[in-house]
């Protein structure tokens, strides 16, 4: 039997911790026998929750961490100050090679800062991007970067394009994924200073399938598999996706409750509609990887339920088995040699 | 009787020109007797369309323009080269004081460039922003700037905040409108270099109701009346609004067609739903003003139907009667004196 993929999971992070996290972990080990989970958190709490399930004992190990980093805490202070927190301990396991990946629904800031400081960047990577999958008309695209470091340089965006391509190809199974840069028009001369400088550099990359600029209206239509942008813009895109989605769904529900006729219609339509809209839910696609580190770090939504935790753990297996870290490092080294 | 507000309308611009444009113009002069429209375009075409309607002849005047600027033409060349186009002629009427406003559904680039070059900036204005109204949960907000000039300076964003406030208060009737800057978090220390520099400057402005940062997810919820951002980000927000909306509506429709039960429900739900979703349609809110010029220039959607043209012309009346240009100039002069 091949070696198990070892995934450290933060049992204490997110709105639904530890209950949903632990449920998701149990579901993951049942769903795939190639994984072992290290469940990090306050031992008594975690063990009590785990006792409710039956699972292969050798594939879930509880690691005690006495402290919890709260969402509101300044990330740098939290990482420095709380050495016995689930986030610091989990990242430490990846750093020292005891685990291959770390998954957390906790403080985004702490996971981003901790990932860079504790796990460290892979050789040659200038800046590790946070890259969530976003739903589109026919599937999903990778939005890269939505992280905490804004005002990126062109060379960093080019690395994002390479890392995103490798992720989509190897983890999501998209052959020769299309890559586009977010812009305010499709013509090559359009854009702000950053995009204008980055565009010709992307055009030169022979190892990615660059298709040019993408306007924001074409992102939900799924016109590119990898959507490259600077983190400020990425953050706006990600959060507006949520916001417009939530408001529209509320409007649709309100519209259905207008009169008796529409209320009866709503009852008939509801089950089919629910199923369809599920495919457009950001949380269905698992967590966002922080790419370009020496190991894998994944941030899931603060509101993660068990299904997102399970899906994220299963993605970690593919990530590890496809050696994405190795492929990213090789691709960046090759680009350096060429350039 | 008070003087008429004189609005020049581009009869030749947009996907539905001239039919829908001319229909909207006729509707506008019937709806409000304070307006006179100068309909600019190829005389024979325009007059033939007009012949289908009855209207007060003294309030619609046809102005001949032999040329048409197409959407794909490079804006600067088009404005320079096509002196007898409907856009150049219409802007000329505003420039020389024969009209108070110009409305066009034609080439956005040509309208933006022409507005700045031909009509000219009002005294003290650094950069004229394009400011569309976007639908929110309970009404609409002004998104300022979505124009063609990216990479703005902090002092420009501060002027956008002032101009947007004046517009929302005087044209849309929002008392003491709230102003927020688009950011990646609500804490004051968050943001890119531009936002970090602009934030304290906005906080100092005593003449606007600045409420701090707004995250993109809160824009559709309507948490601010005036949403300030640099044009690249504004363009992404505007187009993603369209894109997510279109994709979700398609998903909802698809979901309703899943099976017989849901199809019957869809029939019952449809009329009420259509009515509700209309309120979330970008085109219901009329055109986007290019603020900070010596006169009013409004860009309506390329796909404008008569209702958008009519609503836009009616907004021009309020804009003129409230002396928005005068108020903007005064506000910017006062700010200069203080600073």
PDB file of C-alpha atoms in Angstrom, chain B residues 74-238:
ATOM      1  CA  UNK B  74     -10.536  54.453 -31.604  1.00  0.00           C
ATOM      2  CA  UNK B  75     -12.191  57.304 -29.624  1.00  0.00           C
ATOM      3  CA  UNK B  76      -9.567  60.011 -30.074  1.00  0.00           C
ATOM      4  CA  UNK B  77      -9.394  59.537 -33.845  1.00  0.00           C
ATOM      5  CA  UNK B  78     -13.173  59.422 -34.121  1.00  0.00           C
ATOM      6  CA  UNK B  79     -13.657  62.684 -32.204  1.00  0.00           C
ATOM      7  CA  UNK B  80     -10.934  64.416 -34.228  1.00  0.00           C
ATOM      8  CA  UNK B  81     -11.890  62.958 -37.586  1.00  0.00           C
ATOM      9  CA  UNK B  82     -15.676  62.947 -37.646  1.00  0.00           C
ATOM     10  CA  UNK B  83     -16.544  66.597 -37.093  1.00  0.00           C
ATOM     11  CA  UNK B  84     -20.004  66.085 -38.545  1.00  0.00           C
ATOM     12  CA  UNK B  85     -20.904  63.089 -36.374  1.00  0.00           C
ATOM     13  CA  UNK B  86     -23.875  63.115 -33.986  1.00  0.00           C
ATOM     14  CA  UNK B  87     -21.549  62.823 -30.954  1.00  0.00           C
ATOM     15  CA  UNK B  88     -19.238  65.687 -31.933  1.00  0.00           C
ATOM     16  CA  UNK B  89     -22.181  67.901 -32.947  1.00  0.00           C
ATOM     17  CA  UNK B  90     -24.141  67.144 -29.769  1.00  0.00           C
ATOM     18  CA  UNK B  91     -21.179  67.854 -27.507  1.00  0.00           C
ATOM     19  CA  UNK B  92     -20.580  71.030 -29.509  1.00  0.00           C
ATOM     20  CA  UNK B  93     -24.093  72.252 -28.685  1.00  0.00           C
ATOM     21  CA  UNK B  94     -23.322  71.822 -24.956  1.00  0.00           C
ATOM     22  CA  UNK B  95     -19.937  73.486 -25.326  1.00  0.00           C
ATOM     23  CA  UNK B  96     -21.316  76.629 -26.991  1.00  0.00           C
ATOM     24  CA  UNK B  97     -24.250  76.869 -24.587  1.00  0.00           C
ATOM     25  CA  UNK B  98     -27.005  76.029 -27.048  1.00  0.00           C
ATOM     26  CA  UNK B  99     -27.844  72.928 -25.006  1.00  0.00           C
ATOM     27  CA  UNK B 100     -27.619  72.086 -21.301  1.00  0.00           C
ATOM     28  CA  UNK B 101     -27.027  68.361 -21.670  1.00  0.00           C
ATOM     29  CA  UNK B 102     -26.044  65.660 -24.157  1.00  0.00           C
ATOM     30  CA  UNK B 103     -27.313  62.075 -24.056  1.00  0.00           C
ATOM     31  CA  UNK B 104     -25.834  59.236 -26.094  1.00  0.00           C
ATOM     32  CA  UNK B 105     -26.135  55.439 -26.234  1.00  0.00           C
ATOM     33  CA  UNK B 106     -23.203  55.374 -28.664  1.00  0.00           C
ATOM     34  CA  UNK B 107     -19.473  54.656 -28.266  1.00  0.00           C
ATOM     35  CA  UNK B 108     -18.532  54.998 -24.580  1.00  0.00           C
ATOM     36  CA  UNK B 109     -14.963  55.884 -25.462  1.00  0.00           C
ATOM     37  CA  UNK B 110     -15.977  58.638 -27.866  1.00  0.00           C
ATOM     38  CA  UNK B 111     -18.449  60.125 -25.373  1.00  0.00           C
ATOM     39  CA  UNK B 112     -15.844  60.091 -22.578  1.00  0.00           C
ATOM     40  CA  UNK B 113     -13.060  61.547 -24.694  1.00  0.00           C
ATOM     41  CA  UNK B 114     -15.374  64.017 -26.427  1.00  0.00           C
ATOM     42  CA  UNK B 115     -16.903  65.153 -23.144  1.00  0.00           C
ATOM     43  CA  UNK B 116     -13.505  66.047 -21.740  1.00  0.00           C
ATOM     44  CA  UNK B 117     -12.042  67.527 -24.912  1.00  0.00           C
ATOM     45  CA  UNK B 118     -15.068  69.347 -26.359  1.00  0.00           C
ATOM     46  CA  UNK B 119     -17.217  70.300 -23.338  1.00  0.00           C
ATOM     47  CA  UNK B 120     -14.258  70.601 -20.984  1.00  0.00           C
ATOM     48  CA  UNK B 121     -13.789  70.172 -17.248  1.00  0.00           C
ATOM     49  CA  UNK B 122     -15.512  72.496 -14.793  1.00  0.00           C
ATOM     50  CA  UNK B 123     -13.135  74.820 -12.910  1.00  0.00           C
ATOM     51  CA  UNK B 124     -11.022  72.941 -10.366  1.00  0.00           C
ATOM     52  CA  UNK B 125     -12.042  69.432 -11.434  1.00  0.00           C
ATOM     53  CA  UNK B 126      -8.996  67.197 -11.866  1.00  0.00           C
ATOM     54  CA  UNK B 127     -10.675  64.306 -13.649  1.00  0.00           C
ATOM     55  CA  UNK B 128     -14.328  63.834 -14.687  1.00  0.00           C
ATOM     56  CA  UNK B 129     -15.671  60.481 -13.418  1.00  0.00           C
ATOM     57  CA  UNK B 130     -18.294  58.305 -15.103  1.00  0.00           C
ATOM     58  CA  UNK B 131     -20.845  57.453 -12.430  1.00  0.00           C
ATOM     59  CA  UNK B 132     -23.554  54.857 -13.155  1.00  0.00           C
ATOM     60  CA  UNK B 133     -26.381  54.076 -10.746  1.00  0.00           C
ATOM     61  CA  UNK B 134     -26.333  50.424  -9.725  1.00  0.00           C
ATOM     62  CA  UNK B 135     -29.302  48.533  -8.271  1.00  0.00           C
ATOM     63  CA  UNK B 136     -29.196  47.461  -4.626  1.00  0.00           C
ATOM     64  CA  UNK B 137     -31.508  45.603  -2.300  1.00  0.00           C
ATOM     65  CA  UNK B 138     -33.573  48.679  -1.505  1.00  0.00           C
ATOM     66  CA  UNK B 139     -32.918  51.108  -4.350  1.00  0.00           C
ATOM     67  CA  UNK B 140     -29.715  52.165  -6.003  1.00  0.00           C
ATOM     68  CA  UNK B 141     -26.229  53.513  -5.302  1.00  0.00           C
ATOM     69  CA  UNK B 142     -23.884  55.661  -7.357  1.00  0.00           C
ATOM     70  CA  UNK B 143     -20.692  53.875  -8.400  1.00  0.00           C
ATOM     71  CA  UNK B 144     -18.037  56.513  -9.058  1.00  0.00           C
ATOM     72  CA  UNK B 145     -15.672  56.131 -11.109  1.00  0.00           C
ATOM     73  CA  UNK B 146     -16.232  53.618 -13.930  1.00  0.00           C
ATOM     74  CA  UNK B 147     -14.605  55.734 -16.622  1.00  0.00           C
ATOM     75  CA  UNK B 148     -11.761  55.166 -19.005  1.00  0.00           C
ATOM     76  CA  UNK B 149      -8.971  56.809 -16.989  1.00  0.00           C
ATOM     77  CA  UNK B 150      -7.448  54.346 -14.541  1.00  0.00           C
ATOM     78  CA  UNK B 151      -4.742  54.682 -11.857  1.00  0.00           C
ATOM     79  CA  UNK B 152      -6.346  57.688 -10.119  1.00  0.00           C
ATOM     80  CA  UNK B 153      -4.703  59.874  -7.474  1.00  0.00           C
ATOM     81  CA  UNK B 154      -6.114  60.245  -3.919  1.00  0.00           C
ATOM     82  CA  UNK B 155      -7.101  63.887  -4.533  1.00  0.00           C
ATOM     83  CA  UNK B 156      -9.164  62.725  -7.515  1.00  0.00           C
ATOM     84  CA  UNK B 157     -11.003  60.125  -5.431  1.00  0.00           C
ATOM     85  CA  UNK B 158     -11.831  62.830  -2.881  1.00  0.00           C
ATOM     86  CA  UNK B 159     -13.346  64.940  -5.664  1.00  0.00           C
ATOM     87  CA  UNK B 160     -15.322  61.886  -6.843  1.00  0.00           C
ATOM     88  CA  UNK B 161     -16.772  61.583  -3.318  1.00  0.00           C
ATOM     89  CA  UNK B 162     -17.866  65.237  -3.344  1.00  0.00           C
ATOM     90  CA  UNK B 163     -19.339  65.130  -6.873  1.00  0.00           C
ATOM     91  CA  UNK B 164     -21.147  61.857  -6.134  1.00  0.00           C
ATOM     92  CA  UNK B 165     -22.674  63.261  -2.964  1.00  0.00           C
ATOM     93  CA  UNK B 166     -23.948  66.333  -4.785  1.00  0.00           C
ATOM     94  CA  UNK B 167     -25.443  64.171  -7.538  1.00  0.00           C
ATOM     95  CA  UNK B 168     -27.217  61.776  -5.172  1.00  0.00           C
ATOM     96  CA  UNK B 169     -28.568  64.586  -3.017  1.00  0.00           C
ATOM     97  CA  UNK B 170     -29.738  66.893  -5.819  1.00  0.00           C
ATOM     98  CA  UNK B 171     -30.674  64.573  -8.671  1.00  0.00           C
ATOM     99  CA  UNK B 172     -31.745  61.424  -6.809  1.00  0.00           C
ATOM    100  CA  UNK B 173     -33.129  63.218  -3.757  1.00  0.00           C
ATOM    101  CA  UNK B 174     -31.132  61.280  -1.153  1.00  0.00           C
ATOM    102  CA  UNK B 175     -30.707  63.462   1.941  1.00  0.00           C
ATOM    103  CA  UNK B 176     -27.174  63.516   3.351  1.00  0.00           C
ATOM    104  CA  UNK B 177     -26.043  60.541   1.252  1.00  0.00           C
ATOM    105  CA  UNK B 178     -23.600  58.105   2.829  1.00  0.00           C
ATOM    106  CA  UNK B 179     -20.193  57.820   1.124  1.00  0.00           C
ATOM    107  CA  UNK B 180     -17.843  54.829   1.373  1.00  0.00           C
ATOM    108  CA  UNK B 181     -14.596  53.789  -0.324  1.00  0.00           C
ATOM    109  CA  UNK B 182     -14.270  50.290  -1.802  1.00  0.00           C
ATOM    110  CA  UNK B 183     -11.783  48.297   0.245  1.00  0.00           C
ATOM    111  CA  UNK B 184     -10.745  44.731   1.097  1.00  0.00           C
ATOM    112  CA  UNK B 185     -11.746  45.068   4.757  1.00  0.00           C
ATOM    113  CA  UNK B 186     -13.441  47.614   6.958  1.00  0.00           C
ATOM    114  CA  UNK B 187     -10.510  48.415   9.240  1.00  0.00           C
ATOM    115  CA  UNK B 188      -8.781  51.743   8.566  1.00  0.00           C
ATOM    116  CA  UNK B 189      -5.334  50.179   8.132  1.00  0.00           C
ATOM    117  CA  UNK B 190      -6.516  47.832   5.347  1.00  0.00           C
ATOM    118  CA  UNK B 191      -6.194  48.524   1.636  1.00  0.00           C
ATOM    119  CA  UNK B 192      -3.797  49.175  -1.197  1.00  0.00           C
ATOM    120  CA  UNK B 193      -1.555  52.241  -1.342  1.00  0.00           C
ATOM    121  CA  UNK B 194      -4.246  54.362  -3.044  1.00  0.00           C
ATOM    122  CA  UNK B 195      -6.991  53.559  -0.526  1.00  0.00           C
ATOM    123  CA  UNK B 196      -4.700  53.956   2.479  1.00  0.00           C
ATOM    124  CA  UNK B 197      -3.733  57.415   1.310  1.00  0.00           C
ATOM    125  CA  UNK B 198      -7.286  58.450   0.383  1.00  0.00           C
ATOM    126  CA  UNK B 199      -9.057  57.206   3.520  1.00  0.00           C
ATOM    127  CA  UNK B 200      -7.774  59.869   5.980  1.00  0.00           C
ATOM    128  CA  UNK B 201      -8.419  62.584   3.389  1.00  0.00           C
ATOM    129  CA  UNK B 202     -12.065  61.507   3.082  1.00  0.00           C
ATOM    130  CA  UNK B 203     -12.336  61.402   6.858  1.00  0.00           C
ATOM    131  CA  UNK B 204     -11.308  65.067   6.957  1.00  0.00           C
ATOM    132  CA  UNK B 205     -14.038  66.205   4.518  1.00  0.00           C
ATOM    133  CA  UNK B 206     -16.720  67.988   6.501  1.00  0.00           C
ATOM    134  CA  UNK B 207     -19.029  68.401   3.500  1.00  0.00           C
ATOM    135  CA  UNK B 208     -19.647  64.689   2.889  1.00  0.00           C
ATOM    136  CA  UNK B 209     -21.143  61.943   5.034  1.00  0.00           C
ATOM    137  CA  UNK B 210     -18.164  59.550   4.926  1.00  0.00           C
ATOM    138  CA  UNK B 211     -18.890  56.222   6.629  1.00  0.00           C
ATOM    139  CA  UNK B 212     -15.543  54.490   5.958  1.00  0.00           C
ATOM    140  CA  UNK B 213     -14.658  51.437   3.881  1.00  0.00           C
ATOM    141  CA  UNK B 214     -17.139  49.183   2.109  1.00  0.00           C
ATOM    142  CA  UNK B 215     -16.365  45.591   1.165  1.00  0.00           C
ATOM    143  CA  UNK B 216     -17.622  44.509  -2.248  1.00  0.00           C
ATOM    144  CA  UNK B 217     -20.087  42.052  -0.726  1.00  0.00           C
ATOM    145  CA  UNK B 218     -21.935  44.949   0.949  1.00  0.00           C
ATOM    146  CA  UNK B 219     -22.385  47.002  -2.244  1.00  0.00           C
ATOM    147  CA  UNK B 220     -25.460  45.065  -3.498  1.00  0.00           C
ATOM    148  CA  UNK B 221     -26.921  45.278   0.023  1.00  0.00           C
ATOM    149  CA  UNK B 222     -26.909  49.067  -0.431  1.00  0.00           C
ATOM    150  CA  UNK B 223     -24.718  49.925   2.561  1.00  0.00           C
ATOM    151  CA  UNK B 224     -23.566  53.224   0.984  1.00  0.00           C
ATOM    152  CA  UNK B 225     -25.299  55.689  -1.354  1.00  0.00           C
ATOM    153  CA  UNK B 226     -22.048  56.785  -2.994  1.00  0.00           C
ATOM    154  CA  UNK B 227     -19.472  54.054  -3.644  1.00  0.00           C
ATOM    155  CA  UNK B 228     -16.071  55.582  -4.392  1.00  0.00           C
ATOM    156  CA  UNK B 229     -13.355  53.706  -6.261  1.00  0.00           C
ATOM    157  CA  UNK B 230     -10.711  54.016  -8.920  1.00  0.00           C
ATOM    158  CA  UNK B 231     -11.989  53.365 -12.476  1.00  0.00           C
ATOM    159  CA  UNK B 232     -10.346  49.940 -12.963  1.00  0.00           C
ATOM    160  CA  UNK B 233     -12.045  48.608  -9.830  1.00  0.00           C
ATOM    161  CA  UNK B 234     -15.298  50.412 -10.741  1.00  0.00           C
ATOM    162  CA  UNK B 235     -15.287  48.803 -14.150  1.00  0.00           C
ATOM    163  CA  UNK B 236     -14.776  45.349 -12.591  1.00  0.00           C
ATOM    164  CA  UNK B 237     -17.656  45.966 -10.156  1.00  0.00           C
ATOM    165  CA  UNK B 238     -20.050  47.215 -12.839  1.00  0.00           C
TER     166      UNK B 238
END
